[in-house]
PDB file of C-alpha atoms and ligand atoms in Angstrom:
ATOM      1  CA  MET G   1      -3.135  15.129  -2.198  1.00  0.00           C
ATOM      2  CA  ALA G   2      -3.503  18.269  -0.193  1.00  0.00           C
ATOM      3  CA  GLU G   3      -1.802  21.600  -0.088  1.00  0.00           C
ATOM      4  CA  VAL G   4      -0.937  22.968   3.348  1.00  0.00           C
ATOM      5  CA  GLU G   5      -0.752  26.575   4.451  1.00  0.00           C
ATOM      6  CA  ALA G   6       2.756  27.955   4.504  1.00  0.00           C
ATOM      7  CA  ASP G   7       3.788  28.313   8.137  1.00  0.00           C
ATOM      8  CA  ALA G   8       6.241  30.799   9.514  1.00  0.00           C
ATOM      9  CA  ARG G   9       9.110  28.325   9.139  1.00  0.00           C
ATOM     10  CA  PHE G  10      11.972  29.619   7.064  1.00  0.00           C
ATOM     11  CA  ARG G  11      12.720  27.507   3.988  1.00  0.00           C
ATOM     12  CA  VAL G  12      15.592  27.968   1.608  1.00  0.00           C
ATOM     13  CA  PRO G  13      14.111  28.098  -1.902  1.00  0.00           C
ATOM     14  CA  PRO G  14      15.870  25.878  -4.438  1.00  0.00           C
ATOM     15  CA  ALA G  15      17.438  27.383  -7.549  1.00  0.00           C
ATOM     16  CA  LEU G  16      15.201  26.067 -10.309  1.00  0.00           C
ATOM     17  CA  SER G  17      16.875  24.543 -13.344  1.00  0.00           C
ATOM     18  CA  ASP G  18      15.689  22.594 -16.383  1.00  0.00           C
ATOM     19  CA  GLU G  19      16.793  19.479 -14.532  1.00  0.00           C
ATOM     20  CA  ASN G  20      14.927  19.996 -11.237  1.00  0.00           C
ATOM     21  CA  ARG G  21      11.956  22.191 -12.230  1.00  0.00           C
ATOM     22  CA  SER G  22       9.559  19.270 -12.671  1.00  0.00           C
ATOM     23  CA  PHE G  23      10.329  18.062  -9.145  1.00  0.00           C
ATOM     24  CA  TRP G  24       9.879  21.411  -7.398  1.00  0.00           C
ATOM     25  CA  THR G  25       6.730  22.401  -9.296  1.00  0.00           C
ATOM     26  CA  SER G  26       4.928  19.054  -9.495  1.00  0.00           C
ATOM     27  CA  GLY G  27       2.874  20.009  -6.446  1.00  0.00           C
ATOM     28  CA  ALA G  28       0.994  22.526  -8.591  1.00  0.00           C
ATOM     29  CA  GLU G  29      -0.982  19.538  -9.899  1.00  0.00           C
ATOM     30  CA  GLY G  30      -0.983  17.858  -6.488  1.00  0.00           C
ATOM     31  CA  THR G  31       1.287  15.018  -7.615  1.00  0.00           C
ATOM     32  CA  LEU G  32       4.799  14.161  -6.484  1.00  0.00           C
ATOM     33  CA  ARG G  33       6.954  13.464  -9.534  1.00  0.00           C
ATOM     34  CA  PHE G  34      10.459  12.105  -9.970  1.00  0.00           C
ATOM     35  CA  LEU G  35      12.484  11.856 -13.141  1.00  0.00           C
ATOM     36  CA  ARG G  36      12.253   8.306 -14.464  1.00  0.00           C
ATOM     37  CA  CYS G  37      14.595   6.658 -16.931  1.00  0.00           C
ATOM     38  CA  GLN G  38      12.655   5.552 -19.984  1.00  0.00           C
ATOM     39  CA  ALA G  39      15.265   2.902 -20.833  1.00  0.00           C
ATOM     40  CA  CYS G  40      15.260   0.954 -17.556  1.00  0.00           C
ATOM     41  CA  GLY G  41      12.416   2.413 -15.447  1.00  0.00           C
ATOM     42  CA  TYR G  42      14.683   3.680 -12.656  1.00  0.00           C
ATOM     43  CA  TYR G  43      13.423   6.708 -10.649  1.00  0.00           C
ATOM     44  CA  LEU G  44      16.121   9.322 -10.025  1.00  0.00           C
ATOM     45  CA  HIS G  45      16.341  11.480  -6.951  1.00  0.00           C
ATOM     46  CA  PRO G  46      17.865  13.989  -6.710  1.00  0.00           C
ATOM     47  CA  PRO G  47      17.401  14.960 -10.359  1.00  0.00           C
ATOM     48  CA  SER G  48      20.398  14.305 -12.557  1.00  0.00           C
ATOM     49  CA  PRO G  49      21.097  14.481 -16.313  1.00  0.00           C
ATOM     50  CA  ARG G  50      21.872  10.764 -16.612  1.00  0.00           C
ATOM     51  CA  CYS G  51      20.414   7.588 -15.138  1.00  0.00           C
ATOM     52  CA  PRO G  52      22.801   6.233 -12.474  1.00  0.00           C
ATOM     53  CA  ASN G  53      21.482   2.730 -13.163  1.00  0.00           C
ATOM     54  CA  CYS G  54      22.000   2.399 -16.928  1.00  0.00           C
ATOM     55  CA  GLY G  55      23.421   5.702 -18.151  1.00  0.00           C
ATOM     56  CA  GLY G  56      20.249   6.520 -20.062  1.00  0.00           C
ATOM     57  CA  THR G  57      19.491  10.143 -20.830  1.00  0.00           C
ATOM     58  CA  GLU G  58      15.805   9.952 -21.734  1.00  0.00           C
ATOM     59  CA  LEU G  59      14.423  11.058 -18.364  1.00  0.00           C
ATOM     60  CA  VAL G  60      10.767  11.977 -17.985  1.00  0.00           C
ATOM     61  CA  PRO G  61       8.915  13.229 -14.867  1.00  0.00           C
ATOM     62  CA  GLU G  62       6.486  10.577 -13.687  1.00  0.00           C
ATOM     63  CA  GLY G  63       4.047  10.748 -10.795  1.00  0.00           C
ATOM     64  CA  VAL G  64       4.207   8.443  -7.790  1.00  0.00           C
ATOM     65  CA  SER G  65       1.581   7.670  -5.172  1.00  0.00           C
ATOM     66  CA  GLY G  66       2.953  10.221  -2.698  1.00  0.00           C
ATOM     67  CA  ARG G  67       2.687   7.650   0.077  1.00  0.00           C
ATOM     68  CA  GLY G  68       5.722   6.255   1.827  1.00  0.00           C
ATOM     69  CA  THR G  69       7.211   5.323   5.166  1.00  0.00           C
ATOM     70  CA  ILE G  70       9.724   7.016   7.411  1.00  0.00           C
ATOM     71  CA  HIS G  71      13.075   5.328   6.801  1.00  0.00           C
ATOM     72  CA  SER G  72      14.904   7.529   9.321  1.00  0.00           C
ATOM     73  CA  PHE G  73      14.407  10.839  11.086  1.00  0.00           C
ATOM     74  CA  THR G  74      15.830  13.360  13.506  1.00  0.00           C
ATOM     75  CA  VAL G  75      14.281  16.143  15.554  1.00  0.00           C
ATOM     76  CA  ASN G  76      15.948  19.511  15.148  1.00  0.00           C
ATOM     77  CA  HIS G  77      16.237  21.717  18.236  1.00  0.00           C
ATOM     78  CA  GLN G  78      18.738  24.214  16.823  1.00  0.00           C
ATOM     79  CA  ALA G  79      17.211  27.661  16.192  1.00  0.00           C
ATOM     80  CA  TRP G  80      18.868  28.094  12.774  1.00  0.00           C
ATOM     81  CA  ASP G  81      16.376  30.780  11.744  1.00  0.00           C
ATOM     82  CA  GLY G  82      15.733  32.231  15.211  1.00  0.00           C
ATOM     83  CA  ASP G  83      12.733  29.939  15.740  1.00  0.00           C
ATOM     84  CA  ASP G  84      13.440  27.438  18.507  1.00  0.00           C
ATOM     85  CA  THR G  85      10.328  25.307  17.875  1.00  0.00           C
ATOM     86  CA  PRO G  86      11.569  21.726  17.383  1.00  0.00           C
ATOM     87  CA  TYR G  87      10.656  20.046  14.097  1.00  0.00           C
ATOM     88  CA  ALA G  88      11.127  16.659  12.472  1.00  0.00           C
ATOM     89  CA  ILE G  89      13.465  16.103   9.532  1.00  0.00           C
ATOM     90  CA  VAL G  90      12.467  12.845   7.894  1.00  0.00           C
ATOM     91  CA  LEU G  91      13.906  10.530   5.280  1.00  0.00           C
ATOM     92  CA  VAL G  92      10.893   9.042   3.486  1.00  0.00           C
ATOM     93  CA  GLU G  93      11.176   5.895   1.400  1.00  0.00           C
ATOM     94  CA  MET G  94       8.744   5.683  -1.485  1.00  0.00           C
ATOM     95  CA  PRO G  95       7.222   2.266  -2.233  1.00  0.00           C
ATOM     96  CA  GLU G  96       7.775   2.582  -5.982  1.00  0.00           C
ATOM     97  CA  GLN G  97      11.467   1.657  -5.754  1.00  0.00           C
ATOM     98  CA  VAL G  98      13.799   0.352  -3.035  1.00  0.00           C
ATOM     99  CA  GLY G  99      16.096   3.208  -2.066  1.00  0.00           C
ATOM    100  CA  LEU G 100      13.930   5.980  -3.594  1.00  0.00           C
ATOM    101  CA  ARG G 101      14.097   8.330  -0.627  1.00  0.00           C
ATOM    102  CA  LEU G 102      13.282  11.961  -0.080  1.00  0.00           C
ATOM    103  CA  THR G 103      14.514  14.193   2.750  1.00  0.00           C
ATOM    104  CA  SER G 104      11.726  16.471   3.967  1.00  0.00           C
ATOM    105  CA  ASN G 105       9.843  17.660   7.046  1.00  0.00           C
ATOM    106  CA  LEU G 106       6.992  15.923   8.826  1.00  0.00           C
ATOM    107  CA  VAL G 107       4.167  18.340   9.604  1.00  0.00           C
ATOM    108  CA  GLY G 108       1.050  18.108  11.762  1.00  0.00           C
ATOM    109  CA  CYS G 109       2.328  15.233  13.879  1.00  0.00           C
ATOM    110  CA  PRO G 110       3.403  15.388  17.536  1.00  0.00           C
ATOM    111  CA  LEU G 111       7.150  14.831  17.668  1.00  0.00           C
ATOM    112  CA  ASP G 112       6.880  12.060  20.255  1.00  0.00           C
ATOM    113  CA  GLU G 113       4.807  10.047  17.766  1.00  0.00           C
ATOM    114  CA  VAL G 114       7.394  10.118  14.977  1.00  0.00           C
ATOM    115  CA  HIS G 115       9.038   6.741  14.438  1.00  0.00           C
ATOM    116  CA  ILE G 116      10.777   4.671  11.814  1.00  0.00           C
ATOM    117  CA  GLY G 117       8.191   2.847   9.709  1.00  0.00           C
ATOM    118  CA  LEU G 118       5.459   5.475  10.226  1.00  0.00           C
ATOM    119  CA  PRO G 119       3.256   5.652   7.095  1.00  0.00           C
ATOM    120  CA  VAL G 120       3.210   9.154   5.624  1.00  0.00           C
ATOM    121  CA  ARG G 121       1.775  10.934   2.605  1.00  0.00           C
ATOM    122  CA  VAL G 122       2.928  14.000   0.744  1.00  0.00           C
ATOM    123  CA  VAL G 123       1.395  17.449   1.139  1.00  0.00           C
ATOM    124  CA  PHE G 124       2.640  20.522  -0.665  1.00  0.00           C
ATOM    125  CA  GLU G 125       3.542  23.921   0.728  1.00  0.00           C
ATOM    126  CA  HIS G 126       3.373  26.519  -2.028  1.00  0.00           C
ATOM    127  CA  ARG G 127       5.801  29.425  -1.831  1.00  0.00           C
ATOM    128  CA  GLY G 128       6.491  31.530  -4.888  1.00  0.00           C
ATOM    129  CA  ASP G 129       7.538  29.288  -7.798  1.00  0.00           C
ATOM    130  CA  VAL G 130       8.057  26.248  -5.602  1.00  0.00           C
ATOM    131  CA  TRP G 131       5.804  23.579  -4.097  1.00  0.00           C
ATOM    132  CA  PHE G 132       7.781  22.088  -1.202  1.00  0.00           C
ATOM    133  CA  PRO G 133       6.894  18.414  -0.783  1.00  0.00           C
ATOM    134  CA  LEU G 134       6.314  17.864   2.942  1.00  0.00           C
ATOM    135  CA  PHE G 135       4.819  14.846   4.654  1.00  0.00           C
ATOM    136  CA  GLU G 136       2.034  14.230   7.126  1.00  0.00           C
ATOM    137  CA  ARG G 137       1.031  11.060   8.918  1.00  0.00           C
ATOM    138  CA  ASP G 138      -1.003   8.824   6.604  1.00  0.00           C
ATOM    139  CA  GLU G 139      -4.158   7.798   8.417  1.00  0.00           C
ATOM    140  CA  PRO G 140      -5.293   4.279   7.565  1.00  0.00           C
TER     141      PRO G 140
HETATM  142 ZN1   ZN L 201      18.179   3.805 -16.680  1.00  0.00          ZN
END
């Protein structure tokens, strides 16, 4: 998995906690990780102190393939940060578990080519203590 250059786009850095640190820093090793319940195998996202499936509390970060498909998306045209360049906000479903979805941005892909079902793969944008998991089109 690749790391992309930070662009000029403004990103709100997350407040790191013991609960979410493994998610936001997993890109340092180039692997997307989610907390996974050791009792039932359920992946949790967003991070939480207890498994929503079985109530288990033994949660360990585990790597996933980083490949997924676009479950839904929208194109933002609002200049929230003063930059009026449109960009894609995507909801990516990971193949490891039905319903394991991550909201992110699609980068390096013309906006008129974004569609539901598009195969994507994770890339990381490193800023400070955080590796933002972004997605690019996955070439076959
Ligand atoms: Zn569980």
